[in-house]
Coordinates of C-alpha atoms and ligand atoms in Angstrom, one line a residue:
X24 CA 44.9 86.5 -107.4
X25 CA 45.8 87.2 -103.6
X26 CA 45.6 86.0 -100.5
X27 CA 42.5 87.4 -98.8
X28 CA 43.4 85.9 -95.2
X29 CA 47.3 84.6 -94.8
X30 CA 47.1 81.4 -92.8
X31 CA 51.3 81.8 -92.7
X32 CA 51.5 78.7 -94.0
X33 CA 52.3 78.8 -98.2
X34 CA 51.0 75.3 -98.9
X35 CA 47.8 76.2 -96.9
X36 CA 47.6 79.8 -98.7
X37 CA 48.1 78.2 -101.9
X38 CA 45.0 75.6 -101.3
X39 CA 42.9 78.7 -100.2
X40 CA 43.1 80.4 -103.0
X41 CA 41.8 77.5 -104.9
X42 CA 38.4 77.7 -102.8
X43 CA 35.8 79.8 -104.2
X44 CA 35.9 83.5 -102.8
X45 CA 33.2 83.7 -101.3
X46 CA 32.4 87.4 -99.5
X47 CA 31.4 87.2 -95.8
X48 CA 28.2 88.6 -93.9
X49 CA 28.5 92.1 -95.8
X50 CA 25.9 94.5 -97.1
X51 CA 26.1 97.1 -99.8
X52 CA 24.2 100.7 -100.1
X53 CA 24.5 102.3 -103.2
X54 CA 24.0 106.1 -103.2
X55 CA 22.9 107.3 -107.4
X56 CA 21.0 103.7 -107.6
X57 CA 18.6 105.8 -110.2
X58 CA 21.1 105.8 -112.9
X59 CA 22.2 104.1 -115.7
X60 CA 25.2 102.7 -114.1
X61 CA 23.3 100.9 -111.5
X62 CA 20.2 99.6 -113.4
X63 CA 22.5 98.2 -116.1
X64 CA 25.7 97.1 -114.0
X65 CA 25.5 97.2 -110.5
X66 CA 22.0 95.2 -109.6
X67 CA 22.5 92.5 -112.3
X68 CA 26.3 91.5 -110.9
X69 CA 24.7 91.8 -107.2
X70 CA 22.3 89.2 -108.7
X71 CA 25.1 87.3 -110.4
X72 CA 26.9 87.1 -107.6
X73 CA 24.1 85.7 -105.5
X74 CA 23.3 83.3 -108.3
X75 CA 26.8 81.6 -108.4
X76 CA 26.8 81.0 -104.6
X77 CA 29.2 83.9 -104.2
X78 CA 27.3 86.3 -101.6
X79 CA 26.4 85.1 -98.2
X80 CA 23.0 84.5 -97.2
X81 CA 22.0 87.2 -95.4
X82 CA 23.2 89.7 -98.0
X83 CA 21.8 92.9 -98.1
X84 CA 21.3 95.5 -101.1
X85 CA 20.5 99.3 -99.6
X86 CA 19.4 102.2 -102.7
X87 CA 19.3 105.4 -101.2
X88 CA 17.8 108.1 -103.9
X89 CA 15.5 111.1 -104.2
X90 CA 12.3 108.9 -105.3
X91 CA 9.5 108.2 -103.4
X92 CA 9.6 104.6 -103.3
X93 CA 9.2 101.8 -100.5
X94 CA 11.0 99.3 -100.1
X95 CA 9.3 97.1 -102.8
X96 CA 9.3 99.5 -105.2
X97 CA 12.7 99.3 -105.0
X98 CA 13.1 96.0 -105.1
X99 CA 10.9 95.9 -108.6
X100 CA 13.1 98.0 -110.3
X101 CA 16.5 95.4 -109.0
X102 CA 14.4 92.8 -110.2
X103 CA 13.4 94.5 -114.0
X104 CA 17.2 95.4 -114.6
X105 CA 18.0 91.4 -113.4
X106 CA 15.9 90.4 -115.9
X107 CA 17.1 92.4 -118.4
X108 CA 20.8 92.8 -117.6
X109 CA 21.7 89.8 -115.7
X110 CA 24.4 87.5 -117.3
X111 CA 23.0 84.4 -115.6
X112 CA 20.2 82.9 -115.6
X113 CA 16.8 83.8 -113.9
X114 CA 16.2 81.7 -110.9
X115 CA 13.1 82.4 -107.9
X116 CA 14.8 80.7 -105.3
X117 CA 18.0 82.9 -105.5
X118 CA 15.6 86.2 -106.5
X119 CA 14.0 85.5 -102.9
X120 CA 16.9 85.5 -101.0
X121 CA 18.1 88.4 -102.6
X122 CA 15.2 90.4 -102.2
X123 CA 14.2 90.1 -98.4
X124 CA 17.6 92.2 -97.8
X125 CA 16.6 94.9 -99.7
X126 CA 16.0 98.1 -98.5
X127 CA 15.4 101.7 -99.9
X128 CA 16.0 105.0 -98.1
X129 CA 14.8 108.3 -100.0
X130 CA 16.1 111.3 -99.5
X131 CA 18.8 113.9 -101.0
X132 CA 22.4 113.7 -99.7
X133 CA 22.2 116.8 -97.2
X134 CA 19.3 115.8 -95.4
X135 CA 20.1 114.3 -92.1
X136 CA 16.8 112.9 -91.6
X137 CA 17.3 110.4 -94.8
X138 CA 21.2 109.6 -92.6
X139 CA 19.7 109.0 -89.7
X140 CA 17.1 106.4 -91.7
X141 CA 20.0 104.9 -93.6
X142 CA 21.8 104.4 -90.4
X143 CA 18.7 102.3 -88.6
X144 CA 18.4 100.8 -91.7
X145 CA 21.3 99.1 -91.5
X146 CA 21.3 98.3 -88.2
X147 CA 18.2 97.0 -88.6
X148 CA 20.0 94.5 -91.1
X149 CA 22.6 93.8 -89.1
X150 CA 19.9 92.2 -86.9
X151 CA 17.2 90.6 -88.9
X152 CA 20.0 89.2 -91.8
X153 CA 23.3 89.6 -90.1
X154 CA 25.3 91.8 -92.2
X155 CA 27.7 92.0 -89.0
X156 CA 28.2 95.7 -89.6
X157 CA 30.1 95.2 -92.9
X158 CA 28.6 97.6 -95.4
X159 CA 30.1 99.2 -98.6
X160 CA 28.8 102.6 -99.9
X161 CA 29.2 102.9 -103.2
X162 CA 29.2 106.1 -104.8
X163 CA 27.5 106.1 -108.5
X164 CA 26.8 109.8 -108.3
X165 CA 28.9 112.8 -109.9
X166 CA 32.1 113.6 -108.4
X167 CA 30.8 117.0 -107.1
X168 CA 28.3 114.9 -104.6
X169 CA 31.5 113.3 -103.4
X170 CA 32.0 115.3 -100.1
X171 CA 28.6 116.1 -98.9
X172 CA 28.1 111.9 -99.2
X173 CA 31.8 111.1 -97.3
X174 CA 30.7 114.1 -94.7
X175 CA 27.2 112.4 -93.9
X176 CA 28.9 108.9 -93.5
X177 CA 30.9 110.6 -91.0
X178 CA 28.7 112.7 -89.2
X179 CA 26.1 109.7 -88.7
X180 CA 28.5 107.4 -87.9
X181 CA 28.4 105.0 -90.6
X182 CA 32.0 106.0 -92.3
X183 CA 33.7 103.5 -89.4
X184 CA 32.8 99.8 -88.5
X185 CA 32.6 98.8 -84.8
X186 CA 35.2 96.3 -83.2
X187 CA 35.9 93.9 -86.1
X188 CA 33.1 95.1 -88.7
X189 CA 34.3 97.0 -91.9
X190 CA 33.1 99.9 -93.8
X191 CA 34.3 100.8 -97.6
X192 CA 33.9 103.4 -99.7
X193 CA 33.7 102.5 -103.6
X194 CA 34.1 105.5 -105.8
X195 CA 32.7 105.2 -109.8
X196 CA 34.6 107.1 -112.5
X197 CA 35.3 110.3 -113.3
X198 CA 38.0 110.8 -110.3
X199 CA 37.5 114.7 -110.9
X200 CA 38.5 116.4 -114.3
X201 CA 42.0 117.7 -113.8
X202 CA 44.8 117.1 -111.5
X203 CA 44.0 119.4 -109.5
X204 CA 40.3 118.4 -108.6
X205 CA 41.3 114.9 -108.6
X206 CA 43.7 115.3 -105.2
X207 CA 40.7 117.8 -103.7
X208 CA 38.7 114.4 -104.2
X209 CA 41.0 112.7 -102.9
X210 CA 41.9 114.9 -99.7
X211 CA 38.2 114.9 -99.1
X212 CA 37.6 110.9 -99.2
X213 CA 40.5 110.2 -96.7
X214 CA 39.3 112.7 -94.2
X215 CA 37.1 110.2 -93.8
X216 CA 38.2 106.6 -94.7
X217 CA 41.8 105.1 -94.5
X218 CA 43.2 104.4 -97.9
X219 CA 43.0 100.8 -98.0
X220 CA 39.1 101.8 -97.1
X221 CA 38.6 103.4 -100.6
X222 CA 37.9 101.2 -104.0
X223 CA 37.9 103.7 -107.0
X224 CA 36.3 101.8 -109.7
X225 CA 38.2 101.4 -113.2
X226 CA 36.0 98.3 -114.8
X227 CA 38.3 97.9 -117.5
X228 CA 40.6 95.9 -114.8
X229 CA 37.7 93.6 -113.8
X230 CA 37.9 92.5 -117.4
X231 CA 39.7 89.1 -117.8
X232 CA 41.0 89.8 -120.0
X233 CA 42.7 93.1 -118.8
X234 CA 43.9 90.9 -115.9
X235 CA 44.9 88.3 -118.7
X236 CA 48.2 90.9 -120.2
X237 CA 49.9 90.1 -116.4
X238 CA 49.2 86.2 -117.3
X239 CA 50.5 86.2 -120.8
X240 CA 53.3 88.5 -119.5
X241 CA 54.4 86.4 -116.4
X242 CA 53.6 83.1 -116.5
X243 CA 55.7 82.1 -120.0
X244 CA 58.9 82.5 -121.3
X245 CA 58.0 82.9 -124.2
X246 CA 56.9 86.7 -124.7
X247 CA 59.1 88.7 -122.0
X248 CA 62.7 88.2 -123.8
X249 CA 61.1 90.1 -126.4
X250 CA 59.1 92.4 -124.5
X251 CA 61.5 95.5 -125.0
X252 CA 63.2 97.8 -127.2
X253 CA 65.8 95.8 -128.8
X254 CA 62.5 93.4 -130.4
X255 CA 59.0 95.9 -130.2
X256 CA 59.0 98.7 -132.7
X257 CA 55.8 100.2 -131.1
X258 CA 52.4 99.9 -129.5
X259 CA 49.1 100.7 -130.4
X260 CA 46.4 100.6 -127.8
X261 CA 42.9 101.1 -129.2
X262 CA 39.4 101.4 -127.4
X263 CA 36.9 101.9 -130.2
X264 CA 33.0 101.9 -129.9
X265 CA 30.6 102.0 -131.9
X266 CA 27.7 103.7 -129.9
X267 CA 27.5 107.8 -129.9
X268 CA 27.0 109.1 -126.1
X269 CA 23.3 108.0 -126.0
X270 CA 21.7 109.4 -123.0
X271 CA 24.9 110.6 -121.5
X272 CA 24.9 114.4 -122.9
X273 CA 25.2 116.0 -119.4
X274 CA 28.2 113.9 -118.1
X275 CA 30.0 113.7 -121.2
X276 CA 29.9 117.2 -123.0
X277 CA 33.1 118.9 -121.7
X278 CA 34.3 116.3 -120.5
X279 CA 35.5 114.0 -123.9
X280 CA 37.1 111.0 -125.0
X281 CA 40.4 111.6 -123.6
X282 CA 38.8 112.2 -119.7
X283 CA 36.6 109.7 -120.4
X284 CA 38.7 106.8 -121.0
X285 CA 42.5 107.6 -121.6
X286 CA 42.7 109.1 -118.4
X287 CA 41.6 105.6 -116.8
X288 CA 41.6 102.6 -118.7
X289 CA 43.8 103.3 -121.2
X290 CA 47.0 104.3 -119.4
X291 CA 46.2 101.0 -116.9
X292 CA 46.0 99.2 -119.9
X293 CA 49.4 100.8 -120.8
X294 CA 51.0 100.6 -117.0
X295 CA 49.9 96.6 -117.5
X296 CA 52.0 96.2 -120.8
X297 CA 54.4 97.8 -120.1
X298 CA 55.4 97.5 -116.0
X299 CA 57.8 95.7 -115.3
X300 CA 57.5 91.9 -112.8
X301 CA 55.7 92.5 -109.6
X302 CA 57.4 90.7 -106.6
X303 CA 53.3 89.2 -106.2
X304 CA 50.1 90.4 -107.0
X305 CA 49.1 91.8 -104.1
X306 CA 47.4 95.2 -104.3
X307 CA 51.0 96.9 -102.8
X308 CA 53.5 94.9 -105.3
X309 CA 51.5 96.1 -108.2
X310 CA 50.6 99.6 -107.2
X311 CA 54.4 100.1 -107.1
X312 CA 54.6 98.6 -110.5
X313 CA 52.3 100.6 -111.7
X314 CA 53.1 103.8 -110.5
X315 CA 56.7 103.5 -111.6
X316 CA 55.9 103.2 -115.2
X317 CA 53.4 105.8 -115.3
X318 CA 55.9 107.7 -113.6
X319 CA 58.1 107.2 -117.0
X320 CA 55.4 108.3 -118.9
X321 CA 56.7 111.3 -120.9
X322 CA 54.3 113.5 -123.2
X323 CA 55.9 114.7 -126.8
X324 CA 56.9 118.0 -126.9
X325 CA 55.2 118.8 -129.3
X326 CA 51.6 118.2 -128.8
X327 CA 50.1 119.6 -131.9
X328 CA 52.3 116.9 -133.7
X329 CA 51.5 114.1 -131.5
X330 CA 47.8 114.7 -130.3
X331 CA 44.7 114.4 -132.2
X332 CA 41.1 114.9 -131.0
X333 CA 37.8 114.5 -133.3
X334 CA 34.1 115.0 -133.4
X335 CA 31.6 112.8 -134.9
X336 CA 29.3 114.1 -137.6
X337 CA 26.2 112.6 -139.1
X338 CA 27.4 109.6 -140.7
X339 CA 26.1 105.8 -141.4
X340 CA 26.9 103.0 -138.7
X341 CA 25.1 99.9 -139.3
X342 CA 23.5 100.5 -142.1
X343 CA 21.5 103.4 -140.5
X344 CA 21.9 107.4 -140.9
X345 CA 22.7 108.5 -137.3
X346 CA 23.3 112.4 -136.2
X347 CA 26.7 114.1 -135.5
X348 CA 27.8 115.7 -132.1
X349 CA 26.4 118.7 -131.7
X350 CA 23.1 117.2 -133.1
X351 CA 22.9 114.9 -130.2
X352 CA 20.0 116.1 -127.6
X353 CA 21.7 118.3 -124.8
X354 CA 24.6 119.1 -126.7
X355 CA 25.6 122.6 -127.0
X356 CA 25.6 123.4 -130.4
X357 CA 29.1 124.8 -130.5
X358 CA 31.1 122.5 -128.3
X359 CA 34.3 121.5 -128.6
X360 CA 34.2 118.5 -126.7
X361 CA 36.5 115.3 -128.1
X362 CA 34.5 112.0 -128.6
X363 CA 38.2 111.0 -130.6
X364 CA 41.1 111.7 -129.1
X365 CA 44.8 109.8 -130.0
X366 CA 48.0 110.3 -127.9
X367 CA 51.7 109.4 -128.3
X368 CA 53.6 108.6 -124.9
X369 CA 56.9 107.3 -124.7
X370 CA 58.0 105.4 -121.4
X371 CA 61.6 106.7 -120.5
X372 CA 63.1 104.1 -118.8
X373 CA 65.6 101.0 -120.1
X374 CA 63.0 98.9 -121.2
X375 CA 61.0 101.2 -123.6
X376 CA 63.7 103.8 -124.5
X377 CA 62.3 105.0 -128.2
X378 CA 59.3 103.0 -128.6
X379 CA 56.3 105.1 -128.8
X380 CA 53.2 104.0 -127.3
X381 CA 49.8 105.0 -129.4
X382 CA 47.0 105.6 -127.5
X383 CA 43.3 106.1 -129.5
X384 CA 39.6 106.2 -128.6
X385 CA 37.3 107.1 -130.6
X386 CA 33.1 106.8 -130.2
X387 CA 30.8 105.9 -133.3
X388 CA 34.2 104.5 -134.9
X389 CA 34.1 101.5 -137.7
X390 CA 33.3 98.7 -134.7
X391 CA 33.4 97.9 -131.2
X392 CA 37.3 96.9 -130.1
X393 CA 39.6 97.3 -127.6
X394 CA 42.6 95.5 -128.4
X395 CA 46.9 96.1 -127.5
X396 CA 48.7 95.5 -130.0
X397 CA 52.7 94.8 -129.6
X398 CA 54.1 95.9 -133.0
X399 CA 57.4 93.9 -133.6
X400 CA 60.3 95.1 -135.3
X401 CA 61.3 93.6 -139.1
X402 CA 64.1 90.7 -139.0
X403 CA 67.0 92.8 -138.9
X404 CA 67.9 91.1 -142.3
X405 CA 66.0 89.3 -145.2
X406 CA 67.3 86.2 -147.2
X407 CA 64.4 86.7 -149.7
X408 CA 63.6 88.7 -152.6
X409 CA 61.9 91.8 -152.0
X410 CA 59.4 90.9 -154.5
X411 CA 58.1 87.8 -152.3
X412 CA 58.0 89.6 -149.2
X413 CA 55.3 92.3 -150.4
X414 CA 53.0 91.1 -148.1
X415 CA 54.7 90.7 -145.1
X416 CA 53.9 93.1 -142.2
X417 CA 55.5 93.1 -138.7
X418 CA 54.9 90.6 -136.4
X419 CA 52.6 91.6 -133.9
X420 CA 50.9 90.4 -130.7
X421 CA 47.6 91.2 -130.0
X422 CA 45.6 90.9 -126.7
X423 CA 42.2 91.5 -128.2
X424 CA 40.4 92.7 -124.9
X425 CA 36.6 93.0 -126.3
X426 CA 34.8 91.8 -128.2
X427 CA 35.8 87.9 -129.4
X428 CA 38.4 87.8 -125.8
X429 CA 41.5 86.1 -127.0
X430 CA 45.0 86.7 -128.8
X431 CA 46.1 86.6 -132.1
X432 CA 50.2 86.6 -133.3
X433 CA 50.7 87.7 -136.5
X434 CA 53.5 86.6 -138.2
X435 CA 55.0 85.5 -142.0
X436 CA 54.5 82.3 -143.4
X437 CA 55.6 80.5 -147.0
X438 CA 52.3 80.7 -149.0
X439 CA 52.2 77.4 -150.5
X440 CA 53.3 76.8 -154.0
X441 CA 56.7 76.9 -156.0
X442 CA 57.8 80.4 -155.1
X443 CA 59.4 81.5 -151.7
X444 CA 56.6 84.4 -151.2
X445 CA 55.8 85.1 -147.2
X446 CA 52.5 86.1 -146.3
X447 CA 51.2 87.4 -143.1
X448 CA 49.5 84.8 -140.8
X449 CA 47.8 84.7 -137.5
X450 CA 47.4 82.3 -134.7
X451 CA 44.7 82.7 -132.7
X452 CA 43.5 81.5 -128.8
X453 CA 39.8 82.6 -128.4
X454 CA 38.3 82.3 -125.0
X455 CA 35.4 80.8 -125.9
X456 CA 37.6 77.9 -127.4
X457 CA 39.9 77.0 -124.9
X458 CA 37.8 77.8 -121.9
X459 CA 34.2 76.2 -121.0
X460 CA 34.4 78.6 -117.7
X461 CA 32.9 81.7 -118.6
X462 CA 33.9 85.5 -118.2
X463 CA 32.3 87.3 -114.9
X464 CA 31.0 90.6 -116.1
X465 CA 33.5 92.9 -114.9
X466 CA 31.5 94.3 -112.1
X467 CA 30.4 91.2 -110.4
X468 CA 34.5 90.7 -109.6
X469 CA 34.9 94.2 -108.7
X470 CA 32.0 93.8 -106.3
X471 CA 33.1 90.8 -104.9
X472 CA 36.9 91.9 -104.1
X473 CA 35.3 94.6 -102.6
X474 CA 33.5 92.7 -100.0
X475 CA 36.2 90.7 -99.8
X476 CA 38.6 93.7 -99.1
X477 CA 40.8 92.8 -101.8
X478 CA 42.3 95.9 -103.5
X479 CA 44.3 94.1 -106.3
X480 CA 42.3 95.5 -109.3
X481 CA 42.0 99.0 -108.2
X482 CA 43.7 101.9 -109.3
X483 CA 45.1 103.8 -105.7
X484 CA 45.3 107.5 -105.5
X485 CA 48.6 107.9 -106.3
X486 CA 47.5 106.6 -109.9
X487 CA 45.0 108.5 -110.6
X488 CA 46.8 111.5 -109.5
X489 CA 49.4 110.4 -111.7
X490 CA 47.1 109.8 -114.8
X491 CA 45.9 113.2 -114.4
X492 CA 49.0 114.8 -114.7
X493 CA 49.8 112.9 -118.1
X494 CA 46.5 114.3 -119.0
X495 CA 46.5 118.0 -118.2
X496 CA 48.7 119.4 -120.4
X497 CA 47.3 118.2 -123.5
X498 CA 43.7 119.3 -122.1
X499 CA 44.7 123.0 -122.2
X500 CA 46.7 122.4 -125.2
X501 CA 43.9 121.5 -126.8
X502 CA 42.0 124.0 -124.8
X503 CA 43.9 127.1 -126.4
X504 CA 44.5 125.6 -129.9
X505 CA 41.3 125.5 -132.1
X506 CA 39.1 122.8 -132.2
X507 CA 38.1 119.0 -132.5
X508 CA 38.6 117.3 -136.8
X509 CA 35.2 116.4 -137.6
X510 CA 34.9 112.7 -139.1
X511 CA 31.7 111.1 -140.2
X512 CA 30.0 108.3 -138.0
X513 CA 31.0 104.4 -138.8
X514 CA 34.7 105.8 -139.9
X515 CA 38.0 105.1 -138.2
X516 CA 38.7 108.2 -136.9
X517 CA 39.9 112.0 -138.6
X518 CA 42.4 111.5 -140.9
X519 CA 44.7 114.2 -138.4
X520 CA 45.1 110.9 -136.4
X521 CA 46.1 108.5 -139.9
X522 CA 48.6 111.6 -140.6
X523 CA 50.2 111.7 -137.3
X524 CA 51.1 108.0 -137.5
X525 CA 52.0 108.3 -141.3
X526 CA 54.9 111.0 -139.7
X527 CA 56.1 108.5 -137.9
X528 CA 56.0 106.1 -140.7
X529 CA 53.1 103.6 -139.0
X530 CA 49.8 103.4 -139.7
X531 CA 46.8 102.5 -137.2
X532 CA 45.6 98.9 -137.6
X533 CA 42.4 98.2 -139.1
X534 CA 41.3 95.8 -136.7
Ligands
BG6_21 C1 33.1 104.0 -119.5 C2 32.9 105.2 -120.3 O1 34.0 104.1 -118.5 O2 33.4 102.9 -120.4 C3 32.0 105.1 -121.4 O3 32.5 106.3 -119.4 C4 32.3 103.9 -122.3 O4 31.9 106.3 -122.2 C5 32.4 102.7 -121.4 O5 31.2 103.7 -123.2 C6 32.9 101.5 -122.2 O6 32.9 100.3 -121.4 P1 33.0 98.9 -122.1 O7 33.2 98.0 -120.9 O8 31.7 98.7 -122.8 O9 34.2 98.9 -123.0

């Protein structure tokens, strides 16, 4: 997408970005490499990377946790969540490489001792597998650990590279809970690195197709004519699972749906529809894209109206009876957390004036899908009976993000036969069709522009703080105003959120 390194020279620029990225002598420590995130996510794309030629030789892979474990004990568990996770396949040779740079240091994030061990440890590196000083730290622990883990980097001397050397500081999801925690975050990670040192980590834009929408957008003609308010009637953005919160009990109850995801990827996914050209993708041009859209973001007034939030109950999903909410182990019994929540946002600027964007997520919904749909208006007039028209919705475009990657238009066709009846049709592009490369796990490109430097597909502060302050004020509306609809597991949602679209006379797709 960018130029890593500018030769100056465009032809030149242009040839390099056809070479494979490969990241340079680089190293990466992550602190929380215990959880979930790590074991399922973060070792496998290290792996992945490695296994498509991708990470230099020398690369190095540092866990730092409370566990008593040497340094093959840590490299057992990378290689269990390899096997089990990785997206490519299992090979020795690679696995070898891989594993004489890995390293654990135990300890807990205050002690100095386990600093002072990570700090040899990587100069240690430096010297037996030439890392060259380049390390990331990435953060998969709870935001609260934040600034004791930034203030250790600092006070060891780790947070700041020598003469050419880097040092990077990757953040993981939840940037904070509320506006106001979210710039405390923030104040506290650039006491200590520069800006373009910090990578806060949305995976939904090391999707493909997340990056895909700026494609589709700006490399036709075809779509962007219509890409406004004279031709779109509205559109509906929709991240539904499947799963309930599993494990997850502790990070999620208080925090909800809406924190959870609409916070983060679902208002990128709406600053990507809906931003206007960048003058390039680099990480500045479409920060400032961004930002001014989200800027134009403007909450309903009246939020009972135009909000919805749910709660699962015991339901069926897959032909199993699964439990509700507050049955789920470490739930408090009364919460009130959201595992639904549905927004309307308009975007007040020339290009969306009056078309409502509908944002919904929902867990232990009908399926798995995250898909934006562009709802088109009706022809402005119609030279056919209404009678043969009956089953002619709007035209829609749909970038169908997960599962089955593609798009589908919807759009009316003659049904064949004697009559002039129109019938919805769709036209579809599926990845796995038109592509024989296939999709890098989101985190293996994240990972990689990180050690490449490249900042591209990461939110900046400025959006985060941003997303935060859409968010508020329908947390503590919700907050004072009763509590979450209940709706039974493996349904599409509570019927609050059918009604507020019905109001508007839409209805959610089925999809
Ligand atoms: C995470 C959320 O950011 O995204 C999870 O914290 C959610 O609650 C997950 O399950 C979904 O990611 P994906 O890539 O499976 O859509």
């Amino acid at each position: 997408m960018s130029t890593v390194s500018s030769t100056g020279n465009p032809l030149r620029d242009a040839q390099d970005r056809r070479l494979p990225r490969i990241a340079g002598p680089s190293g990466l420590v992550i602190f929380g490499v215990t959880g979930d995130l790590s074991r399922k996510k973060l070792m496998p794309a290290v792996y992945d990377l490695a296994n498509r030629g991708l990470l230099p030789p020398g690369f190095s892979l540092v866990g730092f946790a409370r566990r008593d474990w040497e340094h093959e004990d840590f490299a057992q568990v990378v290689h269990d969540a390899v096997k089990e996770h990785a997206r490519t396949p299992f090979r020795e040779e690679v696995w070898q490489q891989l594993a004489e740079g890995m390293r654990f240091v135990p300890g807990v994030f205050d002690d100095d001792e386990a600093f002072r061990t990570l700090k040899a440890t990587i100069d240690e590196l430096d010297k037996s597998r030439g890392t060259g000083g380049n390390f990331a730290f990435y953060l998969s622990v709870p935001p609260k650990f934040f600034p004791t883990v930034v203030s250790q980097l600092k006070k060891h001397g780790l947070s700041d590279g020598e003469g050419e050397s880097w040092r990077r500081a990757v953040i993981e999801k939840p940037f904070g809970h509320d506006l106001k925690s979210a710039r405390e975050l923030n104040a506290v990670v650039h006491e200590v690195f520069q800006p373009h040192e910090v990578f806060r980590i949305d995976h939904y834009l090391g999707k493909e197709t997340v990056q895909n929408i700026l494609a589709v957008r700006f490399a036709n003609t075809m779509f962007e004519p219509l890409w406004n308010r004279s031709y779109v009637d509205h559109v509906q953005i929709t991240m539904a699972e499947d799963i309930g919160i599993g494990g997850r009990a502790g990070y999620y109850d208080g925090i909800g749906s809406a924190r959870d995801v609409i916070q983060n990827h679902l208002l990128q996914l709406l600053a990507l529809t809906a931003m206007e050209e960048p003058t390039s993708f680099d990480a500045h041009a479409l920060l400032t894209e961004k930002l001014k859209v989200l800027n134009a973001v403007r909450l309903p007034r009246e939020l009972g109206r135009h909000t919805v939030r749910g709660q699962y109950a015991a339901g069926w999903q897959g032909g199993e009876k699964v439990a509700g909410y507050l049955d789920e182990d470490g739930i408090d019994s009364k919460s009130k957390t959201d595992t639904y929540a549905a927004v309307k946002l308009e975007i007040d600027n020339r290009r969306w004036a009056g078309v409502p964007f509908y944002l919904r997520t929902g867990k232990r919904l009908g399926r798995r899908v995250t898909e934006i749909a562009v709802v088109f208006q009706r022809a402005p007039h119609s030279p056919f009976d209404a009678t043969d028209t009956q089953e002619l919705g709007q035209n829609a475009f749909v970038i169908r993000v997960q599962p089955d990657e593609g798009v589908t238009i919807r759009f009316g066709s003659k049904v064949p036969g004697t009559q002039m009846e129109i019938r919805d049709v769709t036209m579809d592009f599926a990845y796995g069709e038109s592509f024989t490369e296939s999709s890098p796990e989101a985190y293996e490109r994240l990972i990689l522009d990180v050690l490449l430097g490249d900042a591209n597909l990461f939110p900046r502060h400025e959006e985060v703080e941003r997303s935060w302050e859409i968010l508020d004020p329908i947390e503590e509306y919700w907050d004072k105003h009763g509590k979450p609809e209940q709706y039974p597991a493996g349904t599409w949602g509570p019927q609050a959120a059918d009604e507020m679209l019905a109001r508007d006379g839409r209805s959610w797709r089925r999809p």
